[in-house]
Short mmCIF file of C-alpha atoms in Angstrom, two decimals:
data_model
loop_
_atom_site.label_atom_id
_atom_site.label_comp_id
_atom_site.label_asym_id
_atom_site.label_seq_id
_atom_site.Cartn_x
_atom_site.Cartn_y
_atom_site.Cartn_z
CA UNK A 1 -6.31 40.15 77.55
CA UNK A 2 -9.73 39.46 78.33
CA UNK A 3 -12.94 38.25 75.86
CA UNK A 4 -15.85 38.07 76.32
CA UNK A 5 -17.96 36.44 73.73
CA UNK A 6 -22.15 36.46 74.07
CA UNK A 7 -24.28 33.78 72.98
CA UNK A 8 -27.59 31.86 73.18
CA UNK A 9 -27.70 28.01 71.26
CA UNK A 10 -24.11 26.44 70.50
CA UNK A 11 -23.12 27.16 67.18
CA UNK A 12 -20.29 25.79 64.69
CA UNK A 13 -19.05 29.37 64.56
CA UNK A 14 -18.61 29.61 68.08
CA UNK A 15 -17.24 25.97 69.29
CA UNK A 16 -14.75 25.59 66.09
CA UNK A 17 -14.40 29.41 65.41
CA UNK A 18 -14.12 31.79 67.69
CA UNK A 19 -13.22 29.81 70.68
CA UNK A 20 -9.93 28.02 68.57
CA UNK A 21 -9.22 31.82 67.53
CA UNK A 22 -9.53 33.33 71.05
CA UNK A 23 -7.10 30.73 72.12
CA UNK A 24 -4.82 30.76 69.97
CA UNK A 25 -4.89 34.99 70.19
CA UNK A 26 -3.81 33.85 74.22
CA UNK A 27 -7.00 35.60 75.25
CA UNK A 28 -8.66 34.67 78.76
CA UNK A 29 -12.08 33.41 77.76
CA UNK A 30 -15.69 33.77 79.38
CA UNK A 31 -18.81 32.58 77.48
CA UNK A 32 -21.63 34.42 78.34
CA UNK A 33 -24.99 32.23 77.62
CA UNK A 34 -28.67 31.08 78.61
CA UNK A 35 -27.33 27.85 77.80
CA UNK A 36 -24.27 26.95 79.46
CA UNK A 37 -24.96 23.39 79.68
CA UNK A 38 -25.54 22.81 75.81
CA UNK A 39 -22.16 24.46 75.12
CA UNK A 40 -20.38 22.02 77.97
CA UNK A 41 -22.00 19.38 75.79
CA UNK A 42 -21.04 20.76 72.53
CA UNK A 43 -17.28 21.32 73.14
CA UNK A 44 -16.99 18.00 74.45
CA UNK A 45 -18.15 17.11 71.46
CA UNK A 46 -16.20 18.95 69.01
CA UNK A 47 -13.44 16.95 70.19
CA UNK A 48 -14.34 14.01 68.18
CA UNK A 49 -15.11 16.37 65.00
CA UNK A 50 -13.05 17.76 62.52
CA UNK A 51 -13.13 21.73 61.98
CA UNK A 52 -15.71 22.47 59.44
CA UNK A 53 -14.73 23.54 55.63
CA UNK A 54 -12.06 22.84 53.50
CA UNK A 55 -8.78 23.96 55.71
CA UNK A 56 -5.83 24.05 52.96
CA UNK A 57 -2.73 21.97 54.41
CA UNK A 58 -0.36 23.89 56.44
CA UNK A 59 2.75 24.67 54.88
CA UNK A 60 4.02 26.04 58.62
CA UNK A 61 6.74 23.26 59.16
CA UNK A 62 5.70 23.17 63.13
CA UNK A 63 2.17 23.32 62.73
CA UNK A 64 0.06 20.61 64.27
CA UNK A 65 -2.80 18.66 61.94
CA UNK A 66 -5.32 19.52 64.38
CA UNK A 67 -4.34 23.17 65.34
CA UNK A 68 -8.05 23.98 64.65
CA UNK A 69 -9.47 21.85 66.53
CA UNK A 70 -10.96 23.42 69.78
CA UNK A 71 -10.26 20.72 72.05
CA UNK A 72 -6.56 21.89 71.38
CA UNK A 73 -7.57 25.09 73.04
CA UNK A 74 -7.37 26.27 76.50
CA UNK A 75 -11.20 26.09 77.67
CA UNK A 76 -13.15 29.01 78.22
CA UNK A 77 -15.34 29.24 81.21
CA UNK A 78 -19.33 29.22 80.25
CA UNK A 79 -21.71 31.04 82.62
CA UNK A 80 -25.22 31.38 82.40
CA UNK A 81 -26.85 34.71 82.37
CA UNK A 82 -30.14 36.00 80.92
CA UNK A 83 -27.70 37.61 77.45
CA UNK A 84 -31.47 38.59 75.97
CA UNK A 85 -32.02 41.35 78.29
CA UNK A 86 -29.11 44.18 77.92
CA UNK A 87 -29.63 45.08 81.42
CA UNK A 88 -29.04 41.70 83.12
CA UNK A 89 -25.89 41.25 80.36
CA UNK A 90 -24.24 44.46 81.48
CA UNK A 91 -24.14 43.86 85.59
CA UNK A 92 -23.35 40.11 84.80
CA UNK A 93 -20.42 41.51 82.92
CA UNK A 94 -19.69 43.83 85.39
CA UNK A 95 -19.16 41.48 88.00
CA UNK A 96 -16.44 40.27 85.61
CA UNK A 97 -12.83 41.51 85.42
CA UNK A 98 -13.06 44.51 82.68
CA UNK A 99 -12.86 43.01 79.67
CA UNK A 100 -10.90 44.22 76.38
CA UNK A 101 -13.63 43.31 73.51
CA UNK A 102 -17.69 41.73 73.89
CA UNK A 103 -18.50 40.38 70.85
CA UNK A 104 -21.08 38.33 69.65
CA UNK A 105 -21.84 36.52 66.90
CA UNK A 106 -25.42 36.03 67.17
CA UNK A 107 -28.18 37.64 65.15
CA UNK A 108 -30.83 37.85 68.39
CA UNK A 109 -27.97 39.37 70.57
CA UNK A 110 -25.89 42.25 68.64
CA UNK A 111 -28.29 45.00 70.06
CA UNK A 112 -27.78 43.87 73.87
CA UNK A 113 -23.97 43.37 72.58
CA UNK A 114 -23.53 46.61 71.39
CA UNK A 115 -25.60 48.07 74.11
CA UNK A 116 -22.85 46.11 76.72
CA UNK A 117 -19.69 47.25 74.50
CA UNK A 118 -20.57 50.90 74.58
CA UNK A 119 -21.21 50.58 77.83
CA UNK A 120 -17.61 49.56 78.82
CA UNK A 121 -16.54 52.08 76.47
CA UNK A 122 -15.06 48.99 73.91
CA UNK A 123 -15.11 48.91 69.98
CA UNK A 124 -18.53 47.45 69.11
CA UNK A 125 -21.35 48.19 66.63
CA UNK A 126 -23.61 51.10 66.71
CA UNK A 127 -26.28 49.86 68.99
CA UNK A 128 -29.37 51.85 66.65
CA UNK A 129 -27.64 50.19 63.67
CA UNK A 130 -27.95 46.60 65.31
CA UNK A 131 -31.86 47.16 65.75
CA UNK A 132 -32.18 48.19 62.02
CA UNK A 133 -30.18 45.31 61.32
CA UNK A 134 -32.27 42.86 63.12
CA UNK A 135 -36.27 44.50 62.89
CA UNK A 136 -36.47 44.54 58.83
CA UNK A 137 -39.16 47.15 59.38
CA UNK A 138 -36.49 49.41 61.05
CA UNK A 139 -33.91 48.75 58.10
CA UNK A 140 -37.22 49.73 55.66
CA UNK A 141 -37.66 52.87 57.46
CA UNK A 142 -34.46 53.79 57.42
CA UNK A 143 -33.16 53.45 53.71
CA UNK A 144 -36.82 55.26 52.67
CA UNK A 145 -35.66 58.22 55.01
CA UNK A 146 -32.13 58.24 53.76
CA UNK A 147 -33.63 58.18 49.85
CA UNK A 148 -31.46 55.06 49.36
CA UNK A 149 -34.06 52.55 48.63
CA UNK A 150 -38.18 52.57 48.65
CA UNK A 151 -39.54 49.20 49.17
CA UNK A 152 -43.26 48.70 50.05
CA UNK A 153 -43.65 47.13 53.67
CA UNK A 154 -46.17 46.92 56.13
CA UNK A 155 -46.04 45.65 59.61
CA UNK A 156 -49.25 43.14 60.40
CA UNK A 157 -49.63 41.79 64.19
CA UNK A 158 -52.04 39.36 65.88
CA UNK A 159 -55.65 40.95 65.72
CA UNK A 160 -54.70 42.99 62.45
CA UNK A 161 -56.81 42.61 59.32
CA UNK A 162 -54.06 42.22 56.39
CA UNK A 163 -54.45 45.99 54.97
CA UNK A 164 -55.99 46.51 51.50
CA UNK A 165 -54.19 48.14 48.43
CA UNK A 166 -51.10 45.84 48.64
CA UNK A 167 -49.35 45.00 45.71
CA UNK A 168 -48.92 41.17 45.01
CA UNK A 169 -47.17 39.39 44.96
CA UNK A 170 -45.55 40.09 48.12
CA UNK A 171 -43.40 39.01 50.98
CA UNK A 172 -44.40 37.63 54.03
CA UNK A 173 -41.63 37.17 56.73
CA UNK A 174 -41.29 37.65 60.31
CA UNK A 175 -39.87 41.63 60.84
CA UNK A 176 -36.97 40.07 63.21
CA UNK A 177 -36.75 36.48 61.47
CA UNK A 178 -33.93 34.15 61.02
CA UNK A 179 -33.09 31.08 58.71
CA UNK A 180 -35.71 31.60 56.12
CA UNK A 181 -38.23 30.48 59.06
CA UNK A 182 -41.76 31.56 58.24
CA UNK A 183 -41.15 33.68 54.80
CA UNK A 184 -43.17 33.01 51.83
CA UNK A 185 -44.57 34.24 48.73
CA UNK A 186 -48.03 35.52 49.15
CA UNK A 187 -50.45 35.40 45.68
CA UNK A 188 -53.50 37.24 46.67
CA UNK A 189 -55.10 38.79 49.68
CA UNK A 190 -56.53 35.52 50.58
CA UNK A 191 -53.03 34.06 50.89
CA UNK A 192 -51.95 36.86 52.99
CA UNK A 193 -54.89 35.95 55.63
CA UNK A 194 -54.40 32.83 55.73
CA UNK A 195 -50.73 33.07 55.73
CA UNK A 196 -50.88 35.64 58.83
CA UNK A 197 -53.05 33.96 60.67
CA UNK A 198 -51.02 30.35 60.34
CA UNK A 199 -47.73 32.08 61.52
CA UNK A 200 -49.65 33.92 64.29
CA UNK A 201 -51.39 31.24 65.65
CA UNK A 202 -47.37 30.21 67.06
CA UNK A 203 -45.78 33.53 66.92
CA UNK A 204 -48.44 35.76 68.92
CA UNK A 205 -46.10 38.06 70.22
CA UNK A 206 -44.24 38.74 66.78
CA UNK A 207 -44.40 41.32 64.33
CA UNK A 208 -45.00 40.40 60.23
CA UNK A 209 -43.96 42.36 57.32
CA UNK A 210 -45.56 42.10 54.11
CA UNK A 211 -42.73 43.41 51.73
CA UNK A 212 -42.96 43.92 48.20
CA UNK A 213 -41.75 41.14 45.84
CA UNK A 214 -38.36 42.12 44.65
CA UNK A 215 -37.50 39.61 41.70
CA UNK A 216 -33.98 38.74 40.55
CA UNK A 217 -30.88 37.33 41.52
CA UNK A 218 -30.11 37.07 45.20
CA UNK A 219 -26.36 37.93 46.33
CA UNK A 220 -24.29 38.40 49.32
CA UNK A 221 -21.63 40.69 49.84
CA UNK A 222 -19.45 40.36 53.13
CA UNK A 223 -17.68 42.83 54.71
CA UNK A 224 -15.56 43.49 57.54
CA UNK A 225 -14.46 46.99 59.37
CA UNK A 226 -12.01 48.16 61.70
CA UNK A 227 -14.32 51.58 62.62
CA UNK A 228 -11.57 53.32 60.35
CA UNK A 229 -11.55 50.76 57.66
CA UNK A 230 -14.14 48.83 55.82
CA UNK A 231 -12.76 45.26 53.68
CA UNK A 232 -15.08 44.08 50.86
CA UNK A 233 -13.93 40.55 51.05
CA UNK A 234 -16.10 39.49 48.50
CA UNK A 235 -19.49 37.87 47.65
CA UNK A 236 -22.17 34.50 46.73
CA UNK A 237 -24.78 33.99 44.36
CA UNK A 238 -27.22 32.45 46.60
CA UNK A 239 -29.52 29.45 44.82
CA UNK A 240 -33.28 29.43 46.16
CA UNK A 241 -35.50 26.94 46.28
CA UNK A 242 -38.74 26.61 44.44
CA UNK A 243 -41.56 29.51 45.24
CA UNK A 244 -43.31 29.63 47.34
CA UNK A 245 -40.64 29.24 49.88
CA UNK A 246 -37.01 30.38 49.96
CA UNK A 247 -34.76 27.99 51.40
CA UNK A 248 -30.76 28.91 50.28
CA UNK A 249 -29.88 25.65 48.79
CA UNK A 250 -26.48 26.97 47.38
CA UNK A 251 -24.21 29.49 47.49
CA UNK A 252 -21.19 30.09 44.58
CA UNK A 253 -18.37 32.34 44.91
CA UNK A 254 -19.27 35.46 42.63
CA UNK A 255 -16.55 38.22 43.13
CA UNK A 256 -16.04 40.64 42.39
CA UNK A 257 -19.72 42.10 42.19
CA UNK A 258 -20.73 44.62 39.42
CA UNK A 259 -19.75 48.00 40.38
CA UNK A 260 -23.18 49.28 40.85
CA UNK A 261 -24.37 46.96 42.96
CA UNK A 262 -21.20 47.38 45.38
CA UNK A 263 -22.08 50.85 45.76
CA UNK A 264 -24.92 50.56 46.06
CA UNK A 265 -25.00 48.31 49.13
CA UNK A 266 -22.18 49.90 51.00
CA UNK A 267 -23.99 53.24 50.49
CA UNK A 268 -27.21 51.25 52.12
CA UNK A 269 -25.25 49.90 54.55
CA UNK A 270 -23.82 53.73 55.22
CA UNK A 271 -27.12 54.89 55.45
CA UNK A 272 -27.93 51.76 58.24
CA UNK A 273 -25.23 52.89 60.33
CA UNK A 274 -23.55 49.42 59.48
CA UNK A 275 -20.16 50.19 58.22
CA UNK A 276 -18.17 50.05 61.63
CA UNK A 277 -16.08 47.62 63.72
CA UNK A 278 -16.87 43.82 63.23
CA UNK A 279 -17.78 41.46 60.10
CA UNK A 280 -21.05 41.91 58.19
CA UNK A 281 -23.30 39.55 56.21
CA UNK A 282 -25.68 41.76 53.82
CA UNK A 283 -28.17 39.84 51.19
CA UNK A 284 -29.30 41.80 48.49
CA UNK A 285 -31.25 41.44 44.98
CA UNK A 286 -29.90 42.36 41.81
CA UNK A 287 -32.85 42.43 39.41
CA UNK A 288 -34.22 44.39 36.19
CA UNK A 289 -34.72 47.56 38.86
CA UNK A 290 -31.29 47.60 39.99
CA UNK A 291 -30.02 46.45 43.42
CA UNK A 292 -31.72 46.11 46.70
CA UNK A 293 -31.25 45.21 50.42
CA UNK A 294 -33.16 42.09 51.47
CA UNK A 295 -31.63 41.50 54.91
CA UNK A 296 -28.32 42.71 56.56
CA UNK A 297 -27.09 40.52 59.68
CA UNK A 298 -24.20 42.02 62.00
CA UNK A 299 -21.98 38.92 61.69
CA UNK A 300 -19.77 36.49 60.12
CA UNK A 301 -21.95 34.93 56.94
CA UNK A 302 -23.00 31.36 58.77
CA UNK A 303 -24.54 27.94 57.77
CA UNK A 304 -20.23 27.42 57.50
CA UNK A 305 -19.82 29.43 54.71
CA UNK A 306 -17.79 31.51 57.25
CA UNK A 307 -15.21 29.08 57.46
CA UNK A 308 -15.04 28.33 53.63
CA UNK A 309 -15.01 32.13 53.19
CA UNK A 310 -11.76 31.98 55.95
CA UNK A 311 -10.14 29.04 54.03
CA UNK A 312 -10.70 30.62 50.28
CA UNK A 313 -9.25 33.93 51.48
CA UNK A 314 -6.65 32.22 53.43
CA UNK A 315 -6.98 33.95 56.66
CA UNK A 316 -9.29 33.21 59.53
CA UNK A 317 -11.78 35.48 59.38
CA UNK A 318 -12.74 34.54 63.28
CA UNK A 319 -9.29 36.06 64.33
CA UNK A 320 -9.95 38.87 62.28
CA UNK A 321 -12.81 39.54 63.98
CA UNK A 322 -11.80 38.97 67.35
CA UNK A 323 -8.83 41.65 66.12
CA UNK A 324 -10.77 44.58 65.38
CA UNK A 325 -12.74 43.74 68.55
CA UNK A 326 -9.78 44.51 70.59
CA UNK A 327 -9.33 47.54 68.81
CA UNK A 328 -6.71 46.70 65.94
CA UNK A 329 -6.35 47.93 62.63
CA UNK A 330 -7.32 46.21 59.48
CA UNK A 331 -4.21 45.88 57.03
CA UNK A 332 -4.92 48.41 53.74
CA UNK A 333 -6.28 45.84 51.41
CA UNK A 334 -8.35 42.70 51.99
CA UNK A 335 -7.11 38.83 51.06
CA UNK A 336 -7.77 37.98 47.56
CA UNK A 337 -9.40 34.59 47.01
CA UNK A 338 -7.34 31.78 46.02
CA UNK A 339 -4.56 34.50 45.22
CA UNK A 340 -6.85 36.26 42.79
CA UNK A 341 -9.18 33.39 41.08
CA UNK A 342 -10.44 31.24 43.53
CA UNK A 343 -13.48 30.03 43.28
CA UNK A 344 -16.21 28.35 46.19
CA UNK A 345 -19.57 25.89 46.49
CA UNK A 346 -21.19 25.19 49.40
CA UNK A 347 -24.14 23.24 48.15
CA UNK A 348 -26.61 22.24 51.25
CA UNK A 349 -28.11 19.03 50.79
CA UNK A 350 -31.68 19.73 51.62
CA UNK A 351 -34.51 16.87 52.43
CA UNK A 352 -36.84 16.36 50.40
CA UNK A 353 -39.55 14.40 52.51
CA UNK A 354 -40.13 13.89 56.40
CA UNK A 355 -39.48 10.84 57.41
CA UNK A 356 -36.12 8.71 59.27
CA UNK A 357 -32.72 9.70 57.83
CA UNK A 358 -31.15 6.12 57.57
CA UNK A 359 -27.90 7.08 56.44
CA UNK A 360 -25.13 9.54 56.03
CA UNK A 361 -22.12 9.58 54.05
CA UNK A 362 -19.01 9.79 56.77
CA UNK A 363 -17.75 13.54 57.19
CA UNK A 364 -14.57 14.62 56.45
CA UNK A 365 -12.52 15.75 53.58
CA UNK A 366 -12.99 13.88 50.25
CA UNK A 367 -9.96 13.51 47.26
CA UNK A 368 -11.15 15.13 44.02
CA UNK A 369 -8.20 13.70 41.91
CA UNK A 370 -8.41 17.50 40.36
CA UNK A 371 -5.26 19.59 41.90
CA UNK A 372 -5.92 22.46 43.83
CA UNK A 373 -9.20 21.52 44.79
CA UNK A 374 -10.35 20.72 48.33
CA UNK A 375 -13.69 19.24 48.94
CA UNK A 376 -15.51 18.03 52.53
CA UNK A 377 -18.34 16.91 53.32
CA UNK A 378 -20.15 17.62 56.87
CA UNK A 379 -23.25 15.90 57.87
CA UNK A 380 -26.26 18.16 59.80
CA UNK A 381 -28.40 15.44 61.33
CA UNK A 382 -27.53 11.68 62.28
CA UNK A 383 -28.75 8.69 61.28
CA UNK A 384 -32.32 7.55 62.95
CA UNK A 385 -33.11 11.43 63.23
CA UNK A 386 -36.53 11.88 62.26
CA UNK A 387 -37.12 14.65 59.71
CA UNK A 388 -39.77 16.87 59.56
CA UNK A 389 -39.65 19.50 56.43
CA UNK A 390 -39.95 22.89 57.21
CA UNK A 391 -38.97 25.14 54.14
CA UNK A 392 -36.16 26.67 56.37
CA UNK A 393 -32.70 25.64 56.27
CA UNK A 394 -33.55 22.98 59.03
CA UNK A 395 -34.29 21.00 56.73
CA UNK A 396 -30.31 20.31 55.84
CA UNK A 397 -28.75 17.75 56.02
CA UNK A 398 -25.64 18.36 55.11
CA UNK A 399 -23.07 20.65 53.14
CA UNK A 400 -20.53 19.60 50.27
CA UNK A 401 -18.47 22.33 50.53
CA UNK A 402 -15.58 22.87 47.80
CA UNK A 403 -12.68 25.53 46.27
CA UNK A 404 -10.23 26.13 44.43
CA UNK A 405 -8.17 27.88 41.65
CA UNK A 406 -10.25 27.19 38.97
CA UNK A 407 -14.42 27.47 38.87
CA UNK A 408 -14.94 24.59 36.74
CA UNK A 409 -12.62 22.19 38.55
CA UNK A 410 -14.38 23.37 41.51
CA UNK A 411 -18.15 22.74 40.36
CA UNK A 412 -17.19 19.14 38.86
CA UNK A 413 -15.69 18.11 41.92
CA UNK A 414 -19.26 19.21 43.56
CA UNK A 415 -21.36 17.27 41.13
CA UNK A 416 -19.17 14.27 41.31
CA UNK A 417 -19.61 14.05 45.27
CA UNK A 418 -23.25 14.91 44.50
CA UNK A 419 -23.52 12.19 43.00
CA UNK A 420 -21.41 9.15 44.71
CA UNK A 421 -23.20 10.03 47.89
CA UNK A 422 -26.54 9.43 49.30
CA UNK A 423 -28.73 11.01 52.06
CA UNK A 424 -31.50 8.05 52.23
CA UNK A 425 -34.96 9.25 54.07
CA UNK A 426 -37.44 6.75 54.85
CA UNK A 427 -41.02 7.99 54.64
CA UNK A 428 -43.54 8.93 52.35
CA UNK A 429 -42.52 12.29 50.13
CA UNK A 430 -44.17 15.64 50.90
#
């Protein structure tokens, strides 16, 4: 059978994930990207890299230490094409031998995906749900029409004068944003002007919103649907940094989630149109006025919490994926973690000053001395890189990632490799 896959930059997701899964699934491979070169580069590095997460130890008695590792996998063939424009995607794939699933795992590229997948009459998101996914205005509009949420949110563009009559705090972020990347607290309407016209001084052509403030707790919940079938595999409280940014610094296992919220966000995600075939990574706020949508992303929750997710659950989530794609079923009830209490950390270790990382702790997997815990360590930028903050989540430089059976076992395992490692940065603090 024949894949598929759509993407733009290299990602862990791809390289370790989906391209190990696809192999091992015996599927014929192409990788459709603007950047065919950079993924040449990055499988031939993954060979010298462990798979990322904490992979429990096989218990298959024929199973090979480093069956995850891509560079056991037949290769895939890379070829560029233009994947942001739907149209060029769709005759490049056409030129192809008809292919059984398209699947991306991309935030920029689920529309075009979707648009490609329906085209070939294959399982694939709802392309109008992919664009309210993406365009946070879109997702706004949508949940105010359905009467499922009502969130204040106004769309400013270069040349606009920030509107008057806005409640503050508020929200600024880019309407089709990634990675945290431009989104801050605003104070006052002098904030918001001077805010607007910093981001749009190097994002002319993009769109702002300036959303209302929704305090409280921030959560994920991930799912995962067959078009018949949707899996609540569970969910993370997500740790922010200080206002006036939001950078995720953390994320802890916290399943299941109350009842209400659940609902509540698979009735928003209903209403969205999100609910079909493929995984889904929704944030969401659980404050003082009840539950509400912050951001839904048509993929596989990333920064490689995806393939702690995969190796809490035991199962990999990447096949799974790949599975429904091709237009399987999902079995009647989803994995439970750890058999029923696992708990997770992925704790990002986030500079704190520009300046020239000197150091990094070796990656790899780490002994706890605490049973039935499994910790690693991965670093996110080399030694002699030179750091530059940015209040987004490029400014990691590294994950501890950790479970196990039991949450307390599981965050002192964290603190202690917290604190017997060091991320040195030479330069003066921000």
């Amino acid at each position: 059978m024949r894949l598929c896959l759509i993407a733009s930059k290299p990602t862990d997701s791809v390289i370790f994930g989906f391209l190990p899964a696809a192999a091992r699934l015996g599927l014929e491979v192409v990788l459709l990207t603007d950047q065919p070169e950079e993924h040449e580069r990055a499988r031939a590095r993954s060979r010298q890299l462990a798979r990322p997460g904490c992979p429990r130890p096989s218990t298959e008695p024929d199973a090979q230490p480093d069956a995850q590792n891509v560079g056991d996998a037949p290769p895939a063939r890379f070829l560029g094409c233009d994947v942001w424009d739907a149209r060029e995607l769709i005759c490049a794939l056409a030129e192809l031998p008809t292919p059984h699933a398209i699947v991306s795992n991309s935030d920029h590229l689920q529309t075009q995906t979707a648009l490609a997948a329906e085209y070939f009459g294959l399982p694939g998101k709802d392309w109008r749900s992919a664009m309210r996914a993406k365009n946070k205005s879109l997702m706004r509009r949508r949940l105010e029409a359905a009467g499922t949420e009502h969130v204040a949110a106004t769309r400013i563009r270069a040349g606009d004068h920030p509107p008057d009559g806005l409640r503050y705090p508020l929200v600024l972020k880019p309407a089709e944003g990634v990675a945290s990347e431009d989104v801050v607290l605003v104070a006052n309407p002098q904030e918001l002007a001077e805010h607007c016209a910093r981001i749009l001084a190097r994002r002319p052509d993009d769109t702002l919103l300036a959303e209302e403030y929704l305090p409280g707790e921030l959560h994920t919940l991930e799912t995962l649907g067959d078009g018949k079938r949707t899996w609540v595999l569970g969910g993370f409280r997500t740790t922010l940094s200080p206002r006036p940014y939001f950078i995720e610094e953390r994320l802890t296992w916290a399943a299941p989630a109350p009842e209400s919220a659940r609902e509540h966000v698979l009735g928003a995600l209903g209403a969205l149109g999100a609910l079909g075939v493929g995984a889904c990574h929704t944030e969401y706020v659980d404050g003082d006025q009840g539950p509400a949508l912050i951001e839904v992303n048509d993929r596989l929750i990333g920064d490689h919490c995806d393939f702690v997710l995969s190796d809490l659950l035991g199962v990999d989530l990447f096949d799974l994926v790949l599975r429904v794609h091709l237009g399987e079923s999902l079995p009647a009830e989803p994995p439970r973690p750890w058999g029923g209490t696992g708990h997770a950390v992925i704790d990002y270790v986030v500079a704190d000053r520009s300046g020239t990382l000197t150091a990094v702790p070796p990656a790899g997997a780490r002994a706890t001395g605490v049973p039935d815990v499994l910790l690693s360590f991965r670093p996110l930028r080399e030694p002699g890189d030179h750091i530059v903050i940015t209040h987004t989540n490029r400014d990691y430089l590294g994950v501890i990632s950790a479970i196990g059976a039991d949450a307390s076992a599981v965050e002192g395992a964290v603190a202690a490799a917290r604190a017997a490692e060091s991320w040195p940065v030479a330069g003066a603090r921000r």
